[in-house]
Coordinates of C-alpha atoms in Angstrom, one line a residue:
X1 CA -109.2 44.4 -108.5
X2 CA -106.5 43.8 -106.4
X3 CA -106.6 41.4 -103.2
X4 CA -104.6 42.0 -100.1
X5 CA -103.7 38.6 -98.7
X6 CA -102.8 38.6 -94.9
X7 CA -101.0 36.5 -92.7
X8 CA -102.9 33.4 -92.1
X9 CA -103.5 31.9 -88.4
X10 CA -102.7 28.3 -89.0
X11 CA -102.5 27.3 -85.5
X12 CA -105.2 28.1 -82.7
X13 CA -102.2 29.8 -80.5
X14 CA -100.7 31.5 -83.8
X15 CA -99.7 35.6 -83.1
X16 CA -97.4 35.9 -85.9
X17 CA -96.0 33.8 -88.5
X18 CA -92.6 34.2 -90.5
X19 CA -92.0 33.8 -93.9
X20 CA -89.5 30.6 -94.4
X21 CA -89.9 31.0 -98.5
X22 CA -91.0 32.6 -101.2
X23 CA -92.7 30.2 -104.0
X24 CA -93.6 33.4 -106.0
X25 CA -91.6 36.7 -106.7
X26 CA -93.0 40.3 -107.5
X27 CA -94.1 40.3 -111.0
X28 CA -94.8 36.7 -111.1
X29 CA -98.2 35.0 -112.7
X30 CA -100.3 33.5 -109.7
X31 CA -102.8 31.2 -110.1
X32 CA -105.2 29.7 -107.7
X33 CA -103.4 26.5 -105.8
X34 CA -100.1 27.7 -106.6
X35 CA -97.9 27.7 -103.2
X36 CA -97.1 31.3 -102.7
X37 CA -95.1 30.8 -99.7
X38 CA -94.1 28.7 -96.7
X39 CA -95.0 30.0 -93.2
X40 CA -92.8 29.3 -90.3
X41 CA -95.2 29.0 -86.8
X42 CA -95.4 27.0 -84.0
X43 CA -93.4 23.7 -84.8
X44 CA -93.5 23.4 -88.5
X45 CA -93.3 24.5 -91.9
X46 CA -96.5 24.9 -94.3
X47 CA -97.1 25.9 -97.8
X48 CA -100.0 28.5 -98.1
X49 CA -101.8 28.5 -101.3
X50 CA -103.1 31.7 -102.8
X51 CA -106.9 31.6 -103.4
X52 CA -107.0 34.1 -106.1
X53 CA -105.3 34.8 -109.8
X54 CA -103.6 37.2 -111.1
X55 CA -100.2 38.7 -110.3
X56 CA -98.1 38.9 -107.6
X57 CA -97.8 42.9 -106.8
X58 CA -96.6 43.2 -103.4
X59 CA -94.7 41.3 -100.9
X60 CA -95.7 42.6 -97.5
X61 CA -92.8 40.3 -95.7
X62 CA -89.6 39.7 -96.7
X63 CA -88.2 36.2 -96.9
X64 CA -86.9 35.6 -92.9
X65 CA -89.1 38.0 -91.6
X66 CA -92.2 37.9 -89.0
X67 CA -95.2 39.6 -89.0
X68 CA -98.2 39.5 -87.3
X69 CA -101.6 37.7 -87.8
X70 CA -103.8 39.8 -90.2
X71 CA -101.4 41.8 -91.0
X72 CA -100.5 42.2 -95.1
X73 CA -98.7 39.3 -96.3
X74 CA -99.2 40.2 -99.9
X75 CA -101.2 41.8 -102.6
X76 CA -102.2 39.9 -105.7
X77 CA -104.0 41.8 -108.6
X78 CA -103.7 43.0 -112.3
X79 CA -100.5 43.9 -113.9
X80 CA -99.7 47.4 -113.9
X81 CA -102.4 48.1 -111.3
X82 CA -102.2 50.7 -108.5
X83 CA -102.0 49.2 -105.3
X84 CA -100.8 52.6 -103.6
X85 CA -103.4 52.8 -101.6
X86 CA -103.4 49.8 -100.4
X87 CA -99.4 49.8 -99.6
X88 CA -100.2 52.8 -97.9
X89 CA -102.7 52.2 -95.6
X90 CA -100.7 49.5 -94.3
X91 CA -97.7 52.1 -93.9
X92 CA -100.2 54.8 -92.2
X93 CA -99.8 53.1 -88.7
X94 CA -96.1 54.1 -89.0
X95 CA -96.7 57.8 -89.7
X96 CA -99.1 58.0 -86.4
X97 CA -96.6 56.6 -84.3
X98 CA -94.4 60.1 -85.3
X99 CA -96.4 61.4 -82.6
X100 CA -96.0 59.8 -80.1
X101 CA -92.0 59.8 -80.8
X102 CA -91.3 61.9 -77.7
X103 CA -92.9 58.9 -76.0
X104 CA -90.9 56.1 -77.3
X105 CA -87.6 58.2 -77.7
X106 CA -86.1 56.6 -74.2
X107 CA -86.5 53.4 -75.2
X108 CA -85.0 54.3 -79.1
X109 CA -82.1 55.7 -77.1
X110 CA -81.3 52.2 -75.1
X111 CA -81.6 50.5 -78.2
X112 CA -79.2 52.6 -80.0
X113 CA -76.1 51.4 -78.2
X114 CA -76.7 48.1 -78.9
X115 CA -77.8 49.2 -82.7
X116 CA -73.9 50.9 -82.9
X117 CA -72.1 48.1 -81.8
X118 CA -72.8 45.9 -85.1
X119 CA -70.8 46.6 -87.7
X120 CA -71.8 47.2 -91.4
X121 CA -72.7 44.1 -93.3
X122 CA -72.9 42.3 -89.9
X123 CA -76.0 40.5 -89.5
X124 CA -77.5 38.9 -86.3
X125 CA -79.0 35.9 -86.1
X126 CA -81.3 35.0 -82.7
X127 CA -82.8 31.9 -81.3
X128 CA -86.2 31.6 -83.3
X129 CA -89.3 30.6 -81.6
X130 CA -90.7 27.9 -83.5
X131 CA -93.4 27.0 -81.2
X132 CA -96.1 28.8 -79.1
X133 CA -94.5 27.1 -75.9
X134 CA -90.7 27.8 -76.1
X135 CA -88.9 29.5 -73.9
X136 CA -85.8 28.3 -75.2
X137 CA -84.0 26.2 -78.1
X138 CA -81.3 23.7 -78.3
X139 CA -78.4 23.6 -81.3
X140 CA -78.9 19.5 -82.2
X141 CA -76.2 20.0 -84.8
X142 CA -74.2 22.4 -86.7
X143 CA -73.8 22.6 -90.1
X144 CA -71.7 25.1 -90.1
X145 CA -68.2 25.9 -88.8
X146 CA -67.3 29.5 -87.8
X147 CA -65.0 30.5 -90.8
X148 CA -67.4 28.7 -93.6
X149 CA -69.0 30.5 -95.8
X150 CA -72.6 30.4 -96.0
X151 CA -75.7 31.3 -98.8
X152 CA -79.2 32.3 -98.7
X153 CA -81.0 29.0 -97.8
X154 CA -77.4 26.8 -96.7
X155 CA -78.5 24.7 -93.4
X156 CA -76.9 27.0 -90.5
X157 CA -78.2 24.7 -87.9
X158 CA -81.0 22.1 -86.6
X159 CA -82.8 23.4 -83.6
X160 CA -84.5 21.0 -81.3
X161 CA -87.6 22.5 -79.2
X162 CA -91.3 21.1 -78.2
X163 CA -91.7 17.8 -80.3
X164 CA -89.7 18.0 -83.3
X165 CA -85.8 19.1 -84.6
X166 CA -86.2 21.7 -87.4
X167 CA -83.8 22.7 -89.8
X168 CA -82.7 26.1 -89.5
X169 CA -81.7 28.0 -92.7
X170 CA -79.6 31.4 -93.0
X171 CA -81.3 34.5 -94.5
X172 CA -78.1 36.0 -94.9
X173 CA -74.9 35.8 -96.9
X174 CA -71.6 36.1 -95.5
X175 CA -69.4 34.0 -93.5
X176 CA -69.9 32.5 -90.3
X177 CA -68.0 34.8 -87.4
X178 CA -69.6 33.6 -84.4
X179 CA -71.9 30.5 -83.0
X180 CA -73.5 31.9 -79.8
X181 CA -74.6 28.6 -78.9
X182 CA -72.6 25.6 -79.0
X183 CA -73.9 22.4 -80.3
X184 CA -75.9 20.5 -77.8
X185 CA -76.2 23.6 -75.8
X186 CA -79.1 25.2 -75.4
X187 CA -80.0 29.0 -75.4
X188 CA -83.2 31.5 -74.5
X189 CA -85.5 32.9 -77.3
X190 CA -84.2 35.8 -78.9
X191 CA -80.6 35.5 -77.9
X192 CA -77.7 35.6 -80.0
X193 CA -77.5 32.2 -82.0
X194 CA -75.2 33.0 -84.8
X195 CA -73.2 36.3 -86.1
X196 CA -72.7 36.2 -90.6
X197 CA -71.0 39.1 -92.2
X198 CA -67.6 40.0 -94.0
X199 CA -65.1 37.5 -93.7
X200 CA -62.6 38.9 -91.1
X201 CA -64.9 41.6 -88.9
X202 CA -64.4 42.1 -85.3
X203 CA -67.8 40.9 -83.5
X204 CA -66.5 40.4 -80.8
X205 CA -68.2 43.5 -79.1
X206 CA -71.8 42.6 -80.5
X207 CA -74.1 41.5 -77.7
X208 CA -72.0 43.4 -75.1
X209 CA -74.9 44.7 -73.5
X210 CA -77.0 42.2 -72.8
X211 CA -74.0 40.7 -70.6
X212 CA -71.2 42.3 -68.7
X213 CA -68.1 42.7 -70.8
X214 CA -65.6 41.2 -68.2
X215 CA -67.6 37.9 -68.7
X216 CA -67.4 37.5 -72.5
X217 CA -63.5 36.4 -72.8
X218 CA -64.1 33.7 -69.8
X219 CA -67.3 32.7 -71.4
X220 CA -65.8 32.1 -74.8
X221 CA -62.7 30.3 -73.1
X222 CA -65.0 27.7 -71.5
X223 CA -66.6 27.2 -74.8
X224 CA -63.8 26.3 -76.2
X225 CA -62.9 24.1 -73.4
X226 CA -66.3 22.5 -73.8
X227 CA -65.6 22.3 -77.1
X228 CA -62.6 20.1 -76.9
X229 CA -63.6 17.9 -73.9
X230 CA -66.8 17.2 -76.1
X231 CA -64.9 16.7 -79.3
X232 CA -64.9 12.7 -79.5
X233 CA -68.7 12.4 -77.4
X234 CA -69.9 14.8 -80.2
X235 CA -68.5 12.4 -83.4
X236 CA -69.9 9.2 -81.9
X237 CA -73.7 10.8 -81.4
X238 CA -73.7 12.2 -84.4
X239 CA -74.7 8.4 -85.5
X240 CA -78.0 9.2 -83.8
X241 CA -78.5 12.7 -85.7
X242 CA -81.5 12.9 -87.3
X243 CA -80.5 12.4 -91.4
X244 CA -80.7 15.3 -93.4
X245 CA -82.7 14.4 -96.6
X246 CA -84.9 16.1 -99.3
X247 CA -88.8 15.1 -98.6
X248 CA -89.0 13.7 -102.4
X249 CA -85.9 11.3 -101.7
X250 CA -87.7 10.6 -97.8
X251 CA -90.7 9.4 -100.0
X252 CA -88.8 7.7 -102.5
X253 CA -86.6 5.5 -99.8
X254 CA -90.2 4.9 -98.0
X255 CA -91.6 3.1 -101.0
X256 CA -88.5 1.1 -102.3
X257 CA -87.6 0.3 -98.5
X258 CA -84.5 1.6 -98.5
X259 CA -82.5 2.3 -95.2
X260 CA -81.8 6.1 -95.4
X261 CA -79.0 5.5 -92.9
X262 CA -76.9 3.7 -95.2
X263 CA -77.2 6.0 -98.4
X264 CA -74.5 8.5 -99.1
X265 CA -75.9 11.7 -99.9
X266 CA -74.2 14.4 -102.6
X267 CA -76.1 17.5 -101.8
X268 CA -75.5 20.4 -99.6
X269 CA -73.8 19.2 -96.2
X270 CA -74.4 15.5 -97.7
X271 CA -77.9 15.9 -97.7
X272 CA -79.9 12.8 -99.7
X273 CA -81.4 14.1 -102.8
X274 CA -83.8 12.3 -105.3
X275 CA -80.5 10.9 -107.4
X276 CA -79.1 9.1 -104.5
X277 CA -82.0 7.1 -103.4
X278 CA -82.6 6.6 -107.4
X279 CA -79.0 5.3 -107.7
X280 CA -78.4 3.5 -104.5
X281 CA -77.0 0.1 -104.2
X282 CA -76.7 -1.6 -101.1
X283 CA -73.4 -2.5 -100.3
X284 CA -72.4 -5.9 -99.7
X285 CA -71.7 -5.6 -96.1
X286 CA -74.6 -3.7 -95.2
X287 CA -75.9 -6.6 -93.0
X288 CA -72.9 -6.5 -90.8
X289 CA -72.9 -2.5 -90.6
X290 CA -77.0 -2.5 -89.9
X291 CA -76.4 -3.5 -86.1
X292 CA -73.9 -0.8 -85.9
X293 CA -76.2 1.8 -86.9
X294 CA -78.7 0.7 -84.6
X295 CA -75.7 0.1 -81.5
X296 CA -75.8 4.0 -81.5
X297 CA -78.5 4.4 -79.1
X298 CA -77.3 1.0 -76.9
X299 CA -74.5 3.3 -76.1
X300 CA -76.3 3.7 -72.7
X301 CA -76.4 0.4 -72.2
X302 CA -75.9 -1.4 -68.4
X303 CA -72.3 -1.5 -67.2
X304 CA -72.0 -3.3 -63.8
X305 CA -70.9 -0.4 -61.6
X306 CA -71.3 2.6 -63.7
X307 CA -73.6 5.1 -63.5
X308 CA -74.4 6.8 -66.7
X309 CA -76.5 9.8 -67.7
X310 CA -78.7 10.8 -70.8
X311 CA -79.1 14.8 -70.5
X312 CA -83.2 15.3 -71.9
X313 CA -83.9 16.4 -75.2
X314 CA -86.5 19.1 -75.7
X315 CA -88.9 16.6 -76.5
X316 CA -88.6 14.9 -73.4
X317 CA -89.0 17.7 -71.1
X318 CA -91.9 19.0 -73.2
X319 CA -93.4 15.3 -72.7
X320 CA -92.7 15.7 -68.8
X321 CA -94.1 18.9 -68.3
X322 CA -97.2 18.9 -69.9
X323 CA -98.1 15.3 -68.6
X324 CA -97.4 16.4 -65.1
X325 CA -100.1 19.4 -65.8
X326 CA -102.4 17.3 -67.0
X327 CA -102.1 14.4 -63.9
X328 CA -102.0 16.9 -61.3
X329 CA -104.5 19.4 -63.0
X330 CA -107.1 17.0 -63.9
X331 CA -109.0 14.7 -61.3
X332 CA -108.4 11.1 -63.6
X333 CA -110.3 8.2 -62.6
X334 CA -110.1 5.0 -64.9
X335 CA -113.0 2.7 -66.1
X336 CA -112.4 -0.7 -67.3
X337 CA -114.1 -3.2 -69.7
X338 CA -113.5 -6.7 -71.9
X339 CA -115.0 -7.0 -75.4
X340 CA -115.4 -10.2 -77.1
X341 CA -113.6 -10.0 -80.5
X342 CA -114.8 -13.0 -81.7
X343 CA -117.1 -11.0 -84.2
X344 CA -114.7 -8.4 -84.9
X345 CA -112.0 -10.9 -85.8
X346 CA -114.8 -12.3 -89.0
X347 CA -115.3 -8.8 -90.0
X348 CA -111.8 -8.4 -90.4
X349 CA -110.5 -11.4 -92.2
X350 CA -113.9 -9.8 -94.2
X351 CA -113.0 -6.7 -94.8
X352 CA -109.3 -7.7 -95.8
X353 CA -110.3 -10.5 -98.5
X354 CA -111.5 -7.3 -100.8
X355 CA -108.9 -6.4 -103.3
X356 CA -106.2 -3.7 -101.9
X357 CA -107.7 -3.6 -98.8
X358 CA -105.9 -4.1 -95.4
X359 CA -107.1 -2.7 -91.8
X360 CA -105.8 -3.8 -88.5
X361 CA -107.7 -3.7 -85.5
X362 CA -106.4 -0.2 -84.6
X363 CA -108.3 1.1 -87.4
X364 CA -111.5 -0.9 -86.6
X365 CA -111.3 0.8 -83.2
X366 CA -110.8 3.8 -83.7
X367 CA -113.7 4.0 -86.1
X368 CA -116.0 2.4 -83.7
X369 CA -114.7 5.1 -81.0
X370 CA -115.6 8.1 -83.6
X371 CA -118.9 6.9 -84.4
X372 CA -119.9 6.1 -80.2
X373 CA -118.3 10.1 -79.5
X374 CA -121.4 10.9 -81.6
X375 CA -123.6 9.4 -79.5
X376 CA -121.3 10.6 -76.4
X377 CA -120.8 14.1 -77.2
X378 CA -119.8 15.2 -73.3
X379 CA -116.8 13.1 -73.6
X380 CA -115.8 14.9 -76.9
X381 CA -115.7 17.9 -74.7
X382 CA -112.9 20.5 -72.8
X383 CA -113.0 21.4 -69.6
X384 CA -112.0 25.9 -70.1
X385 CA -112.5 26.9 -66.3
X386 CA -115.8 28.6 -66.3
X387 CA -117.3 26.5 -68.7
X388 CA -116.9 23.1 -70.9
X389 CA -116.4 23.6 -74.4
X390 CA -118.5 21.0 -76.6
X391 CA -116.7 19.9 -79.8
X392 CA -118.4 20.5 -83.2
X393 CA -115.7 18.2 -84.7
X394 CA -114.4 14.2 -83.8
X395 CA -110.7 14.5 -83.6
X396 CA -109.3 11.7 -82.5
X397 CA -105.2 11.3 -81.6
X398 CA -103.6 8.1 -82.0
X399 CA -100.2 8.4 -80.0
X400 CA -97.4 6.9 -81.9
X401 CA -94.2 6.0 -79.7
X402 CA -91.0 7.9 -81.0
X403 CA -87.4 7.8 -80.0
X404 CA -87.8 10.9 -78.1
X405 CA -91.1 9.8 -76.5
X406 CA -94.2 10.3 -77.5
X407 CA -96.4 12.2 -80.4
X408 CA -99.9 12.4 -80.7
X409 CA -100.9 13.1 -84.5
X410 CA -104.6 14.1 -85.3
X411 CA -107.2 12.5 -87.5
X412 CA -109.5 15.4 -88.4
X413 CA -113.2 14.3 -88.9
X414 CA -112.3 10.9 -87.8
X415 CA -116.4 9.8 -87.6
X416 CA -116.5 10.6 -91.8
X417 CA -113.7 8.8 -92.7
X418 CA -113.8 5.6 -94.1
X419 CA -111.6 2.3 -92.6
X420 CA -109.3 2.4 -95.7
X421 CA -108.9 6.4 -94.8
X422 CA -108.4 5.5 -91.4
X423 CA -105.8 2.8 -92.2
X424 CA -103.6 5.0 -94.6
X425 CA -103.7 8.4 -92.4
X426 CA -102.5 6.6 -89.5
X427 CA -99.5 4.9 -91.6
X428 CA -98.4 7.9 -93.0
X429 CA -98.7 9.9 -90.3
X430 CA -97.3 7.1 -87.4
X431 CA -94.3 7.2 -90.4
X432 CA -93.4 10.3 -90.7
X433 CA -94.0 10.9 -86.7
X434 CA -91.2 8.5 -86.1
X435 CA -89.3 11.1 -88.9
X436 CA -90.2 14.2 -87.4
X437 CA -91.7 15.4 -90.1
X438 CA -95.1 16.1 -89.1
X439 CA -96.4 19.4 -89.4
X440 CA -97.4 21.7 -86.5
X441 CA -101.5 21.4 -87.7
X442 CA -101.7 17.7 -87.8
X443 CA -100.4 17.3 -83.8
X444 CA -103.3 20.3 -83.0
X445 CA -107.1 19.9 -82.6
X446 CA -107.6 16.7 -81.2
X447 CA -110.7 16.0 -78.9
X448 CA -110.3 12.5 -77.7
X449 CA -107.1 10.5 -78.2
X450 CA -106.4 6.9 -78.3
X451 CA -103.2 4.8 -77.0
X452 CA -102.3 1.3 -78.0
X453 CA -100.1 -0.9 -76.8
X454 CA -101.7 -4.4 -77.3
X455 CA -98.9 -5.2 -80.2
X456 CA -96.8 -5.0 -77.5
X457 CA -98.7 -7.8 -75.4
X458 CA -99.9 -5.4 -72.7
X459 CA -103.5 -6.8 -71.9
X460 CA -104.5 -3.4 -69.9
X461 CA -103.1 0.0 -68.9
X462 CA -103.8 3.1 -68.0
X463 CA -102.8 6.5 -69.6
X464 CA -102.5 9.9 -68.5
X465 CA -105.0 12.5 -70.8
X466 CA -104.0 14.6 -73.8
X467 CA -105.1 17.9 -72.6
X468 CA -107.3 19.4 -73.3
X469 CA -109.1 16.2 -74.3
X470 CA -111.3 14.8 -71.4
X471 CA -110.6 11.5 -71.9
X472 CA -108.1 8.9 -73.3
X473 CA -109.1 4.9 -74.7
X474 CA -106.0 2.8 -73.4
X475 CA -106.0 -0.5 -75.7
X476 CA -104.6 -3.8 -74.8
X477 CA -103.8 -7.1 -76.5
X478 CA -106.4 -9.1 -77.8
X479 CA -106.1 -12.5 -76.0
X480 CA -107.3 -16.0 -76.9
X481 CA -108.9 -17.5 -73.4
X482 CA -111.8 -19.9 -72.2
X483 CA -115.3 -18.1 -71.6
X484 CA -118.5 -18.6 -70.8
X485 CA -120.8 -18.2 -73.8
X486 CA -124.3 -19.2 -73.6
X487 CA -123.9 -21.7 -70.5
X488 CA -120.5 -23.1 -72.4
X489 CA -116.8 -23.2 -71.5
X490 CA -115.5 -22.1 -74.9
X491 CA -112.5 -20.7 -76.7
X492 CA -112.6 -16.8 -77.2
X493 CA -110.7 -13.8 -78.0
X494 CA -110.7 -10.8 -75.3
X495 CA -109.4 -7.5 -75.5
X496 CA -109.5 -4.9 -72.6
X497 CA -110.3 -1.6 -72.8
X498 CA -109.6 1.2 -70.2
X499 CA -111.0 5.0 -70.2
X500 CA -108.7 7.5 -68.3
X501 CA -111.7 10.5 -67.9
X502 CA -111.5 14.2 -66.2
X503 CA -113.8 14.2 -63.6
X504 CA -114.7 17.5 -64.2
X505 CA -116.1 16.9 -67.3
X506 CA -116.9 13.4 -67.5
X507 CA -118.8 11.8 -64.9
X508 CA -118.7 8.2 -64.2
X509 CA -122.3 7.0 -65.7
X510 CA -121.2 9.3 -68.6
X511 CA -117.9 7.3 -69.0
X512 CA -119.7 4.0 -68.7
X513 CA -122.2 4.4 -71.3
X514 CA -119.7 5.7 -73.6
X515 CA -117.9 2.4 -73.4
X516 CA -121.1 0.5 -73.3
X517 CA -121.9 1.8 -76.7
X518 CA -118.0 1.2 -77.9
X519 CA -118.4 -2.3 -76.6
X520 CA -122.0 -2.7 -78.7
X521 CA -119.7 -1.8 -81.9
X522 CA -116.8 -4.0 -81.6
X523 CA -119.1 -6.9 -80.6
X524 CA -121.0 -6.3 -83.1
X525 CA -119.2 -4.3 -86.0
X526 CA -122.6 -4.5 -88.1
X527 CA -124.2 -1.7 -86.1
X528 CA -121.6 0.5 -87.3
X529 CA -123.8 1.0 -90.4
X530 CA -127.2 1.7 -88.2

């Protein structure tokens, strides 16, 4: 019997999703596991498995379209079977709103105008919301000129918004007629971003009414104007573009360390493929061109008597706003304590001797924390207005530093995970953080977070909480200095600990057992297995 397969909700704030790819086309064999498509929402990209066998019979969404949550995504069954009634059900909504044409014929006649004014073959491309927060996106880079040609799937653009730059690939073939954004500019949701069709068509009408007609000529003036003035700014950032490379090769240069900066790539728009990282040789003078690569961002470095200015990436005013809600939403207060890590230390140098095995102290804390947010469940809690939500799950977000600022990915389940799980989700994930390529479900869900910045010698600090998480563990360096242990001036190692908490859900004896019990584990990593 056939199954209807909708549109999943892979984020908590997910309406609608849009369909970046088709694994699997009508007709094909299905089995369960096999990727049947990648969903576009909020700020990523994921696969979605099907669940069931048999073959693929309907495709609800076309590849670059949106649909809404539940609604039919597809329809996987037995060859040759009837699905008409299923198909049809989903088209019955459409037949009902025949009555109520009279109704919605106004706004059918407003949209007609603009409807008119695209010619045939002429396809519009708008500014895509890739997130549940934008209001807006910014063009990072082009890959396309106005002129070129482009395919199904080439690389139009990269689109910056929230806390990642996305790759944004046409739907359409055609040439490119018109950018309505220029790059580094920045443009609402659903406006024009691009115009494809027949090489040669007059566009220039297409968008007319959304802004005065006397303004278009003047506005596409300045943008050449912009254009030009920005010419030479816009070759020497490009240095500081994030590279475009398959994820296979990405992995591949992660394990053989190679510096993806430095490899040539031969794919579309140069992007690296597989090959190049297999046949890349570092060129003799890579040493002397390394600092180069890295001088990009010194660009803004001090000159005595200039003023420079850095205009804010989406990330950055993301990281801005949303920190300022939380500071002046929720009442912080701080609590601080020392832990001897004397213990700690042994069970390290411990747990490292056993083959293929090596945790940092990150790790050991961050297990500890899990396992006292058991014991602590009000400060694994969310403050909703009328009410504080209690966690079922231990979440915890380890905020890993960035060029742009600041990400917080998510371990899921962190009190069942093991320290060797610990240690390897939080490499990968710290890695491809710093490579934007995190997906949109492993930055969601946290219920506690954690910030470290004892590598950096910081012995104490305070942070500001990851809403909607109560609280946040600030961790500083772990110090060798005299203390008094059993009536003796001795030699120890200290490490300070602060807890930024939301008043309004953690109270202060709350927040001072919690670190009580967090202190009894690190001093004492054996009653981790009590």
């Amino acid at each position: 019997m056939a199954e209807v397969i909708t549109m999943p909700r892979l984020s908590d704030t997910m309406t609608e999703g849009k369909v970046a790819k088709w694994h699997k086309k009508v007709g094909d064999k299905v089995k369960e596991g096999d990727i049947l498509a990648e969903i576009e929402t909020d700020k990523a990209v994921q696969d979605f498995e099907s669940e069931v066998e048999g073959t693929l019979l309907y495709v609800g969404v076309e590849e670059g379209g949106a649909a809404a949550v539940d609604s039919v995504l597809a329809i996987i069954g037995n060859e040759g079977e009837d699905i008409s009634g299923l198909t049809g059900g989903a088209a019955a909504p459409a037949a009902g709103t025949e009555e109520k044409k009279s109704e919605e014929q106004p706004k059918a006649e407003t949209a007609a105008p603009a409807a008119a004014e695209v010619p045939a073959g002429v396809e519009v491309i708008t500014m895509p919301r890739l997130s549940d927060t934008m209001t807006e996106g910014k063009v990072a880079k082009w890959h396309k000129n106005v002129g070129d040609t482009v395919k199904e799937g080439d690389l139009l653009a990269e689109i910056e918004t929230d806390k990642a730059v996305q790759d944004f690939e046409s739907e359409f073939n055609g040439v490119l007629l018109k950018q309505g954004v220029e790059e580094g500019g920045a443009a609402p949701v659903d406006s024009v971003l691009a115009i494809i069709g027949p090489a040669g068509t007059d566009v220039s009408a297409v968008g007319a009414p959304k802004a005065a007609a006397s303004t278009e000529k003047p506005a596409e003036q300045k943008t050449e104007a912009k254009t030009e003035e920005k010419a030479a700014p816009a070759i020497s950032s490009s240095s500081s573009d994030r590279v475009a490379i398959s994820p296979l090769a990405k992995k591949m240069a992660q394990d053989k360390g190679v510096d993806i900066n430095s490899v040539q790539g031969s794919g579309e728009n140069g992007r690296i493929v597989k090959k190049d990282i297999e046949n890349y040789q570092p060129a003799a003078k890579a040493p002397a061109s390394a600092p180069a690569a890295s001088a990009a961002p010194v660009a803004v470095s001090f000159v005595q008597g200039e003023d420079t200015e850095t205009p804010n990436s989406q990330v950055r005013n993301v990281i801005a706003k949303r920190l300022s809600e939380s500071k002046f939403s929720a009442p912080h207060y701080y609590l601080m304590v020392e832990i001897n890590m004397d213990k700690a230390i042994e069970a390290r140098k411990e747990i490292n001797s056993l083959p293929d095995t090596k945790i940092s102290f990150n790790d050991m804390i961050i297990k500890a924390t899990a396992i006292a947010l058991r014991k602590h469940p009000q400060v694994n809690s969310s403050w909703a207005g009328d009410k504080i939500i209690h966690r079922g799950n231990i979440n915890i977000g380890v905020a890993v530093a960035i060029p742009d600022g600041l990400v917080v990915p998510v371990l899921k389940n962190t009190d069942q995970m093991t320290y060797t799980q610990i240690s390897a989700a939080v490499k990968d994930m710290a890695s491809r953080a710093k490579n934007k390529g995190l997906k949109a479900n492993e930055m969601e869900g946290s219920t506690f977070s954690i910030s470290n910045l004892g590598m950096f010698g910081i012995e104490t600090f305070t942070s500001i909480i990851n809403q909607p998480n109560s609280a946040i563990l600030s961790v500083g360096a772990i110090i060798e200095k005299p203390i008094v242990k059993d009536g003796q001036i001795v030699v120890g190692n200290t490490m300070k600990l602060s807890l930024a908490c939301d008043h309004r859900v953690v109270d202060g004896a709350t927040g001072a057992q919690f670190l009580q019990t967090l202190r009894t584990y690190l001093e004492s990593p054996l009653t981790l297995l009590l």
